[in-house]
Amino acid sequence: MTETMPNWLKKRADLSPNREALIFEGNTYTFKQVFEKAKSYAAKLGAISLNRGETAAVLFSNQAESVFILYALQMAGIRTVILNNRLTSEELSWQLGDSEAKVLLYETRFNDKVSEINYDIRNISSDEWSQLQEKTVTILEEYNLDEVTTIMYTSGTTGNPKGVMQTYGNHWWSANASALNLGLHEHDKWLCTVPIFHISGYSILMRSQIYGMPVILHSSFEEKKVIEDIRKYQVTVMSVVSTMLRRVLAELGSEKLPVSFRCMLLGGGPAPLPLLEACLDKDIPVFQTYGMTETSSQFATLSPEYSIQRLGSAGKALFPNQIRIVDSDEQDIPQGAEGEILVKGPNVTIGYLNRPDVTADKIRDKWLHTGDIGYLDSEGFLYVLDRRSDLIISGGENIYPAEIEGVLLSHPGVSDAGVIGASDEKWQQVPVAFIVKSDPDISEDALLALCEEKLAKYKLPKKFYFVEDLPRNAAKKLLRRKLREWLEAEGDAIGH
Amino acid sequence: MTETMPNWLKKRADLSPNREALIFEGNTYTFKQVFEKAKSYAAKLGAISLNRGETAAVLFSNQAESVFILYALQMAGIRTVILNNRLTSEELSWQLGDSEAKVLLYETRFNDKVSEINYDIRNISSDEWSQLQEKTVTILEEYNLDEVTTIMYTSGTTGNPKGVMQTYGNHWWSANASALNLGLHEHDKWLCTVPIFHISGYSILMRSQIYGMPVILHSSFEEKKVIEDIRKYQVTVMSVVSTMLRRVLAELGSEKLPVSFRCMLLGGGPAPLPLLEACLDKDIPVFQTYGMTETSSQFATLSPEYSIQRLGSAGKALFPNQIRIVDSDEQDIPQGAEGEILVKGPNVTIGYLNRPDVTADKIRDKWLHTGDIGYLDSEGFLYVLDRRSDLIISGGENIYPAEIEGVLLSHPGVSDAGVIGASDEKWQQVPVAFIVKSDPDISEDALLALCEEKLAKYKLPKKFYFVEDLPRNAAKKLLRRKLREWLEAEGDAIGH
């Protein structure tokens, strides 16, 4: 049965109008204020003829205004393509074209980037936006849980990025699953320093509306400010990746966080033992999670009491969720053995935008084939061994080697290319490239220049290794594990 | 989209096997133990050839064993008719026949009652049950949220009781809606002294599985034991009706409950001011709720901070829920004006068993017509003025005047009958009857004897008034409000 429920923000403004909803750079907005803001922004959508069911793209940084516009689009029933603001104009152009977005709303600071977009789309900067007249617009009274509200692009093993469709229901269930796991306290406040264009940040906004919980939003991650605001606002929960957690701990020095702080929700791969021990030492509860854009954030979580004992585990699937580990014939594998991780649950995407082929291939019988490799131990705890397509996670950003390899291979002087992640103290991982030359004169500089033109900065290889041949199996599949062995032999010290 | 999720109890036993699930008469069962118990009980269902999709009826009191059997039935996908153990054999016979239950599982203590049941059904007492061999049985791996799991009978304005069908999804959403409102703390423990055959008690069991929360179950309400166990187990939440709350307060005397106690969830009509003031005085937070079997428990709730200021209100619809007030043409009525209360939300029943006519009449466009009369104040707080069909709530039990009137009218010496609730110090309300005789010799004793034969004890009129005529409108509809005025003129002192 298709479930509907009341417009979240409107309902929240009705239930707890005076509760704090958003705190950004010293300004506090109640749910009533956020709703009024978002409603007046929704009324501007009329001025640019954006209508229910149509698609808009947004290019924003973490700002209060960005939140209001995201909420306005959600309330108006506009599908929203949330763009990663670190992408190049070329990458953005591709996603805009693929999504068939009608309008691009962007923050004026991204003027230069937008001016270079090579796709014919109506652009409206935040400066122009503020000048728009409000027209009457109908905000949704109810959300249909089966309807798509957001689209976020992810890359994959091969080919172009794909738009992951997230429904109202996906976000709803994700927020509920998280609450059933972490609990829900009257005084919860969630600190968001991760990008709201990623599901990690966007899901915090959804929880805010659904729980009636304030979000303390930072425009970027700065450990000093993090500690300051955790203390000032009595923050109880924060979403982090290892590198952020390490920096917070370093900044804390011999001090501690307030006792009211109750959860570091850690994504982007398992934390190393010394980091977990340091957290234990400071009474900072770390909840390690496994999730992805396709699962609308957290899918499995490890409770802090297991963090040392089950080192490297991402815990168990949240209450509404299920995990299977299968072999290449899609047969379940006994506990302890490695295989592909399949996930199922009401927070799993309904599919990829305009890609019924990929959707049918990846989601079978409601089970999403993640491409990630892992196993379940004897008590059912999940261990993720390899992220899908040898995903590199650098400072919380997902980097797909295949995408970088594609750019490198487009150079006429390159006959083969392989990219892997090298461990890095600051970013956790950084991409490095192995190159087989066809033109002996090709230089590292030339390759880097090409990458800079095509790829967001965080995706640029930090080092190039020129080799005779790349390790490939009989089916010519690149053996990235072999490359990692080579790298280890090199000292695994790139970027240190 | 039809959502499925993992078998709740199995999932819970996987996620938090060693957490306390059920405490009854000094025995504590973890989720793993409850799951194992329920699984072995499910295996007994094979022995009596009860299969997935079939219907069983249960007649139990609040016991640990009752919980295990209810869970077994739920896990096995057996639709369960949960019978009110206060009903007479005649009332039970009717519900068994109507539900077409294949088997009646009952607690041996109800032997006499069951032996008088006038419906041909296989009966299995708890004594017989304990002797049954376990057969292999498949418990459900997943619950389909659209599937019916429980059926509870309610009466109404006219006609026979109707079986309210509750899906897995109804219970799921109800538990989630409650958590979003009350919060969810790691150390929550819910005290259940209300019958688990009512939605008020049964919904606590559902929350237990979904939240991973212990239930302290009492076989009946005893204020001494309530206070004792709140202290002993550090209970945080308890479901009550006014009369229970009053008795707890009286028993407490000058003492208080532990500070960890955080919620009295009060159903069955609003609490009077002196009671709320007494609770305020003792720092007992009272959450007044409006709900019914058809909404799978709580639908709207008033937060304690409003309890005095909004005296008599049931608060606002929980996050996934909506309320409308309409006139007899089903048109929305302005705030402040009285009308019928319509409710919509994912915890609202899909309808009445085998009664498509009543379902179509009561649920239109997903809005359930409650028959209750109320209004929304200027800020949207709900005030319930009259429960549907002048419902009488006596000690937490719903009593429908029409049902008692039907019995009285079946007596040849009665030409007209009207029943209303009189206020009562102990039970909050008790039924009283107004009778127009056709046979001048008919006695109160004769009428009471008839009622005793046909009706559960709590439904028996506490007083009979013999009158010349009953107040009816032009359409011959009984004007129960007029009867209440008569009663007030009599001193409104019945039962004191």
Short mmCIF file of C-alpha atoms in Angstrom, two decimals, chain B residues 87-443:
data_model
loop_
_atom_site.label_atom_id
_atom_site.label_comp_id
_atom_site.label_asym_id
_atom_site.label_seq_id
_atom_site.Cartn_x
_atom_site.Cartn_y
_atom_site.Cartn_z
CA LEU B 87 -16.69 -11.21 27.66
CA THR B 88 -19.44 -13.74 28.24
CA SER B 89 -19.51 -17.06 26.44
CA GLU B 90 -22.27 -15.71 24.27
CA GLU B 91 -20.24 -12.68 23.24
CA LEU B 92 -17.22 -14.86 22.59
CA SER B 93 -19.26 -17.31 20.53
CA TRP B 94 -20.39 -14.53 18.27
CA GLN B 95 -16.85 -13.22 17.68
CA LEU B 96 -15.46 -16.69 17.03
CA GLY B 97 -18.14 -17.34 14.48
CA ASP B 98 -17.73 -14.00 12.82
CA SER B 99 -13.95 -14.32 12.55
CA GLU B 100 -14.14 -17.89 11.24
CA ALA B 101 -11.24 -18.75 13.51
CA LYS B 102 -10.00 -22.31 13.03
CA VAL B 103 -8.75 -22.87 16.56
CA LEU B 104 -9.24 -21.28 19.96
CA LEU B 105 -6.17 -21.26 22.18
CA TYR B 106 -7.12 -20.43 25.75
CA GLU B 107 -5.73 -20.27 29.20
CA THR B 108 -6.95 -23.15 31.34
CA ARG B 109 -8.38 -20.73 33.89
CA PHE B 110 -11.08 -19.86 31.34
CA ASN B 111 -12.24 -23.48 31.10
CA ASP B 112 -15.75 -22.78 32.34
CA LYS B 113 -16.26 -19.88 30.00
CA VAL B 114 -14.96 -21.85 27.03
CA SER B 115 -17.09 -24.88 27.85
CA GLU B 116 -20.17 -22.70 27.41
CA ILE B 117 -19.13 -21.36 24.05
CA ASN B 118 -21.86 -22.03 21.56
CA TYR B 119 -19.76 -22.27 18.43
CA ASP B 120 -18.15 -25.33 16.95
CA ILE B 121 -14.43 -24.70 17.13
CA ARG B 122 -11.40 -26.71 18.13
CA ASN B 123 -10.30 -25.61 21.60
CA ILE B 124 -6.82 -26.03 23.01
CA SER B 125 -6.22 -25.11 26.62
CA SER B 126 -2.85 -23.96 27.86
CA ASP B 127 -2.55 -27.29 29.68
CA GLU B 128 -3.09 -29.17 26.44
CA TRP B 129 -0.80 -26.77 24.64
CA SER B 130 2.07 -27.58 26.96
CA GLN B 131 1.75 -31.25 26.00
CA LEU B 132 1.88 -30.66 22.26
CA GLN B 133 4.85 -31.95 20.33
CA GLU B 134 6.94 -29.47 18.38
CA LYS B 135 6.82 -29.99 14.64
CA THR B 136 8.96 -28.19 12.18
CA VAL B 137 7.34 -24.95 11.22
CA THR B 138 8.52 -22.12 9.06
CA ILE B 139 8.57 -18.83 10.84
CA LEU B 140 8.41 -15.80 8.59
CA GLU B 141 11.75 -14.33 7.61
CA GLU B 142 10.04 -11.11 6.60
CA TYR B 143 6.85 -9.35 7.50
CA ASN B 144 4.82 -7.80 4.73
CA LEU B 145 3.59 -4.55 6.20
CA ASP B 146 0.29 -4.76 4.32
CA GLU B 147 -0.60 -8.12 5.81
CA VAL B 148 -3.08 -8.49 8.67
CA THR B 149 -1.56 -9.88 11.87
CA THR B 150 -4.19 -9.16 14.53
CA ILE B 151 -7.94 -8.73 14.77
CA MET B 152 -9.59 -7.05 17.74
CA TYR B 153 -13.34 -6.68 18.08
CA THR B 154 -15.03 -3.40 18.88
CA SER B 155 -18.70 -2.60 19.08
CA GLY B 156 -20.27 0.48 17.60
CA THR B 157 -23.42 2.50 17.34
CA THR B 158 -25.48 -0.32 15.96
CA GLY B 159 -25.29 -3.96 15.22
CA ASN B 160 -22.79 -6.57 16.27
CA PRO B 161 -19.15 -6.07 17.20
CA LYS B 162 -16.79 -5.67 14.24
CA GLY B 163 -13.33 -7.18 13.88
CA VAL B 164 -10.76 -4.44 13.40
CA MET B 165 -7.96 -5.73 11.15
CA GLN B 166 -4.50 -4.53 12.14
CA THR B 167 -1.59 -5.06 9.79
CA TYR B 168 2.06 -5.48 10.67
CA GLY B 169 2.47 -2.02 9.17
CA ASN B 170 -0.20 -0.52 11.45
CA HIS B 171 1.69 -1.73 14.51
CA TRP B 172 5.06 -0.71 13.04
CA TRP B 173 3.97 2.81 12.28
CA SER B 174 2.21 3.18 15.59
CA ALA B 175 5.38 2.23 17.46
CA ASN B 176 7.44 4.64 15.37
CA ALA B 177 5.00 7.49 15.74
CA SER B 178 5.06 7.01 19.49
CA ALA B 179 8.87 6.99 19.58
CA LEU B 180 9.07 10.20 17.54
CA ASN B 181 6.79 11.80 20.09
CA LEU B 182 7.99 10.38 23.39
CA GLY B 183 11.62 9.87 22.40
CA LEU B 184 13.48 6.63 22.80
CA HIS B 185 15.98 6.20 25.59
CA GLU B 186 18.44 3.36 26.00
CA HIS B 187 17.10 2.59 29.46
CA ASP B 188 13.40 2.79 28.68
CA LYS B 189 11.23 0.19 30.36
CA TRP B 190 7.47 0.11 29.89
CA LEU B 191 5.14 -1.08 32.63
CA CYS B 192 2.09 -2.87 31.25
CA THR B 193 -0.81 -3.39 33.65
CA VAL B 194 -3.45 -2.88 30.97
CA PRO B 195 -4.78 -5.98 29.22
CA ILE B 196 -2.64 -7.27 26.36
CA PHE B 197 -5.90 -8.27 24.65
CA HIS B 198 -6.58 -4.55 24.20
CA ILE B 199 -4.58 -2.44 21.78
CA SER B 200 -3.29 -0.41 24.73
CA GLY B 201 -1.44 -3.45 26.06
CA TYR B 202 -0.71 -5.21 22.80
CA SER B 203 0.91 -2.07 21.39
CA ILE B 204 3.40 -2.13 24.29
CA LEU B 205 4.49 -5.60 23.17
CA MET B 206 4.99 -4.32 19.63
CA ARG B 207 7.08 -1.41 20.89
CA SER B 208 9.14 -3.81 22.95
CA GLN B 209 10.14 -5.81 19.88
CA ILE B 210 10.69 -2.78 17.68
CA TYR B 211 12.56 -0.64 20.20
CA GLY B 212 14.39 -3.48 21.91
CA MET B 213 12.80 -2.40 25.17
CA PRO B 214 11.85 -4.45 28.23
CA VAL B 215 8.20 -4.72 29.22
CA ILE B 216 7.34 -5.25 32.85
CA LEU B 217 4.07 -7.14 32.62
CA HIS B 218 1.55 -7.33 35.43
CA SER B 219 -1.34 -9.77 35.40
CA SER B 220 -3.62 -6.98 36.62
CA PHE B 221 -3.50 -3.48 37.95
CA GLU B 222 -2.51 -3.20 41.59
CA GLU B 223 -1.27 0.20 42.66
CA LYS B 224 1.04 -1.17 45.37
CA LYS B 225 2.77 -3.48 42.94
CA VAL B 226 2.93 -0.71 40.33
CA ILE B 227 4.87 1.58 42.64
CA GLU B 228 7.02 -1.30 43.85
CA ASP B 229 8.02 -2.31 40.35
CA ILE B 230 8.53 1.24 39.07
CA ARG B 231 11.08 1.57 41.84
CA LYS B 232 12.56 -1.89 41.56
CA TYR B 233 13.05 -1.93 37.78
CA GLN B 234 13.45 1.81 37.22
CA VAL B 235 10.43 1.83 34.93
CA THR B 236 10.37 4.91 32.68
CA VAL B 237 6.95 4.70 30.99
CA MET B 238 3.53 3.36 31.96
CA SER B 239 0.17 3.24 30.17
CA VAL B 240 -2.79 4.22 32.33
CA VAL B 241 -6.37 5.44 32.40
CA SER B 242 -7.43 8.14 34.88
CA THR B 243 -8.75 5.74 37.45
CA MET B 244 -5.43 3.89 37.59
CA LEU B 245 -3.47 7.11 37.81
CA ARG B 246 -5.66 8.29 40.67
CA ARG B 247 -5.05 5.07 42.56
CA VAL B 248 -1.29 5.28 42.03
CA LEU B 249 -1.26 8.81 43.39
CA ALA B 250 -3.36 7.86 46.40
CA GLU B 251 -1.03 4.98 47.15
CA LEU B 252 2.07 7.16 46.74
CA GLY B 253 0.83 9.44 49.47
CA SER B 254 3.54 11.97 50.21
CA GLU B 255 6.20 10.05 48.30
CA LYS B 256 7.34 10.40 44.71
CA LEU B 257 8.26 8.15 41.84
CA PRO B 258 11.96 7.84 40.91
CA VAL B 259 13.24 10.67 38.69
CA SER B 260 13.92 8.13 35.94
CA PHE B 261 10.15 7.75 35.49
CA ARG B 262 9.39 9.96 32.53
CA CYS B 263 5.93 9.27 31.11
CA MET B 264 2.41 8.37 32.17
CA LEU B 265 0.68 7.69 28.88
CA LEU B 266 -2.95 8.36 29.69
CA GLY B 267 -5.71 7.00 27.50
CA GLY B 268 -9.45 6.59 27.87
CA GLY B 269 -10.46 10.21 27.96
CA PRO B 270 -9.06 13.40 29.46
CA ALA B 271 -7.97 13.63 33.07
CA PRO B 272 -9.69 16.03 35.46
CA LEU B 273 -7.78 19.10 36.62
CA PRO B 274 -7.20 18.03 40.26
CA LEU B 275 -5.58 14.81 39.07
CA LEU B 276 -3.29 16.67 36.65
CA GLU B 277 -2.38 19.16 39.35
CA ALA B 278 -1.54 16.34 41.72
CA CYS B 279 0.72 14.82 39.06
CA LEU B 280 2.38 18.16 38.44
CA ASP B 281 2.96 18.40 42.14
CA LYS B 282 4.74 15.04 42.12
CA ASP B 283 6.72 15.72 38.92
CA ILE B 284 4.88 12.96 37.08
CA PRO B 285 4.71 13.90 33.38
CA VAL B 286 1.28 13.00 31.99
CA PHE B 287 0.87 12.53 28.24
CA GLN B 288 -2.86 12.49 27.45
CA THR B 289 -3.71 10.59 24.31
CA TYR B 290 -6.52 9.94 21.91
CA GLY B 291 -6.56 6.64 20.14
CA MET B 292 -8.64 3.58 19.45
CA THR B 293 -8.41 0.01 18.27
CA GLU B 294 -8.77 1.30 14.71
CA THR B 295 -5.63 3.45 15.04
CA SER B 296 -3.56 0.69 16.62
CA SER B 297 -3.30 2.75 19.84
CA GLN B 298 -2.14 6.38 20.27
CA PHE B 299 -3.14 8.70 17.46
CA ALA B 300 -2.82 12.13 19.06
CA THR B 301 -0.97 13.08 22.22
CA LEU B 302 -0.75 16.14 24.43
CA SER B 303 2.68 16.95 25.83
CA PRO B 304 2.82 17.42 29.61
CA GLU B 305 3.84 21.09 29.28
CA TYR B 306 0.36 21.75 27.88
CA SER B 307 -1.64 19.55 30.24
CA ILE B 308 -2.95 22.34 32.45
CA GLN B 309 -3.01 25.11 29.86
CA ARG B 310 -4.94 22.93 27.39
CA LEU B 311 -7.05 21.11 29.93
CA GLY B 312 -9.21 18.49 28.30
CA SER B 313 -7.26 18.41 25.06
CA ALA B 314 -5.81 15.25 23.54
CA GLY B 315 -3.07 17.26 21.84
CA LYS B 316 -2.06 17.00 18.23
CA ALA B 317 -1.93 14.15 15.77
CA LEU B 318 1.41 12.31 15.97
CA PHE B 319 3.97 12.99 13.24
CA PRO B 320 2.67 10.60 10.53
CA ASN B 321 -0.98 11.34 11.35
CA GLN B 322 -3.64 13.82 10.35
CA ILE B 323 -6.96 14.96 11.78
CA ARG B 324 -9.93 16.70 10.15
CA ILE B 325 -13.13 17.94 11.72
CA VAL B 326 -16.09 17.78 9.35
CA ASP B 327 -19.77 18.50 9.33
CA SER B 328 -22.45 16.05 8.27
CA ASP B 329 -21.78 16.87 4.61
CA GLU B 330 -18.15 15.90 5.14
CA GLN B 331 -17.04 19.51 4.70
CA ASP B 332 -14.17 20.79 6.80
CA ILE B 333 -15.31 22.90 9.70
CA PRO B 334 -13.50 26.06 10.81
CA GLN B 335 -11.21 25.79 13.82
CA GLY B 336 -13.14 26.03 17.06
CA ALA B 337 -16.35 24.51 15.71
CA GLU B 338 -17.56 21.05 16.60
CA GLY B 339 -17.85 18.21 14.15
CA GLU B 340 -16.99 14.58 13.53
CA ILE B 341 -13.34 13.65 13.99
CA LEU B 342 -11.75 12.06 10.92
CA VAL B 343 -8.32 10.48 11.20
CA LYS B 344 -5.78 9.42 8.59
CA GLY B 345 -2.40 7.82 8.96
CA PRO B 346 -0.43 4.64 8.35
CA ASN B 347 -1.52 3.24 11.72
CA VAL B 348 -5.20 3.37 10.76
CA THR B 349 -6.84 -0.03 10.17
CA ILE B 350 -7.40 -1.25 6.62
CA GLY B 351 -10.94 -2.11 7.64
CA TYR B 352 -13.36 -4.43 9.38
CA LEU B 353 -13.16 -8.19 8.91
CA ASN B 354 -15.72 -9.52 6.44
CA ARG B 355 -17.56 -6.18 6.52
CA PRO B 356 -16.76 -4.42 3.24
CA ASP B 357 -19.96 -2.38 3.65
CA VAL B 358 -18.99 -0.97 7.02
CA THR B 359 -15.39 -0.50 5.88
CA ALA B 360 -16.47 1.47 2.82
CA ASP B 361 -18.78 3.55 4.97
CA LYS B 362 -16.26 4.29 7.70
CA ILE B 363 -13.05 4.63 5.68
CA ARG B 364 -13.31 6.93 2.69
CA ASP B 365 -10.26 8.03 0.77
CA LYS B 366 -8.14 6.67 3.64
CA TRP B 367 -9.93 8.89 6.18
CA LEU B 368 -11.50 6.95 9.02
CA HIS B 369 -14.76 8.42 10.26
CA THR B 370 -14.44 7.86 13.99
CA GLY B 371 -17.96 8.89 14.92
CA ASP B 372 -16.35 10.88 17.72
CA ILE B 373 -17.27 14.53 18.07
CA GLY B 374 -14.66 17.17 18.73
CA TYR B 375 -13.00 20.36 17.63
CA LEU B 376 -9.57 21.84 17.00
CA ASP B 377 -8.71 25.02 18.86
CA SER B 378 -7.03 28.00 17.21
CA GLU B 379 -3.63 26.35 17.50
CA GLY B 380 -4.78 22.99 16.27
CA PHE B 381 -5.12 21.15 19.59
CA LEU B 382 -7.78 18.47 19.53
CA TYR B 383 -10.63 18.40 22.03
CA VAL B 384 -12.77 15.28 22.05
CA LEU B 385 -16.29 16.11 23.22
CA ASP B 386 -18.16 12.89 22.73
CA ARG B 387 -16.74 9.50 22.06
CA ARG B 388 -18.28 7.71 19.13
CA SER B 389 -21.72 6.38 19.74
CA ASP B 390 -21.58 7.91 23.20
CA LEU B 391 -18.92 5.45 24.17
CA ILE B 392 -18.71 4.76 27.89
CA ILE B 393 -15.21 4.15 29.17
CA SER B 394 -15.25 2.23 32.41
CA GLY B 395 -11.93 1.33 34.00
CA GLY B 396 -10.28 1.41 30.60
CA GLU B 397 -12.87 -0.82 28.93
CA ASN B 398 -14.96 0.53 26.08
CA ILE B 399 -18.69 0.05 26.50
CA TYR B 400 -21.08 0.81 23.67
CA PRO B 401 -24.54 1.87 24.87
CA ALA B 402 -26.14 0.45 21.74
CA GLU B 403 -25.00 -3.04 22.67
CA ILE B 404 -26.62 -2.88 26.11
CA GLU B 405 -29.73 -1.24 24.67
CA GLY B 406 -30.01 -4.11 22.20
CA VAL B 407 -30.03 -6.63 25.03
CA LEU B 408 -32.59 -4.66 27.02
CA LEU B 409 -34.86 -4.23 24.01
CA SER B 410 -34.82 -7.99 23.45
CA HIS B 411 -36.90 -8.33 26.63
CA PRO B 412 -40.61 -8.52 25.75
CA GLY B 413 -41.51 -6.25 28.65
CA VAL B 414 -39.34 -3.37 27.39
CA SER B 415 -40.62 -1.01 24.73
CA ASP B 416 -37.67 1.39 24.68
CA ALA B 417 -34.24 1.59 26.29
CA GLY B 418 -31.42 4.13 26.47
CA VAL B 419 -28.02 3.70 28.10
CA ILE B 420 -25.49 6.34 29.05
CA GLY B 421 -22.43 6.59 31.28
CA ALA B 422 -22.71 7.98 34.76
CA SER B 423 -19.59 9.30 36.38
CA ASP B 424 -18.10 7.02 38.96
CA GLU B 425 -15.29 7.61 41.37
CA LYS B 426 -13.73 4.20 41.01
CA TRP B 427 -14.38 3.34 37.37
CA GLN B 428 -14.54 6.82 35.90
CA GLN B 429 -17.83 5.86 34.26
CA VAL B 430 -20.43 3.13 34.67
CA PRO B 431 -23.42 2.37 32.43
CA VAL B 432 -26.93 3.25 33.59
CA ALA B 433 -30.16 2.42 31.74
CA PHE B 434 -33.39 4.28 31.08
CA ILE B 435 -36.30 1.94 30.42
CA VAL B 436 -39.77 2.44 28.99
CA LYS B 437 -41.90 -0.53 30.07
CA SER B 438 -44.47 -2.25 27.89
CA ASP B 439 -45.19 -4.70 30.67
CA PRO B 440 -45.83 -2.76 33.91
CA ASP B 441 -44.71 -5.75 36.01
CA ILE B 442 -41.19 -5.95 34.65
CA SER B 443 -38.62 -5.69 37.44
#
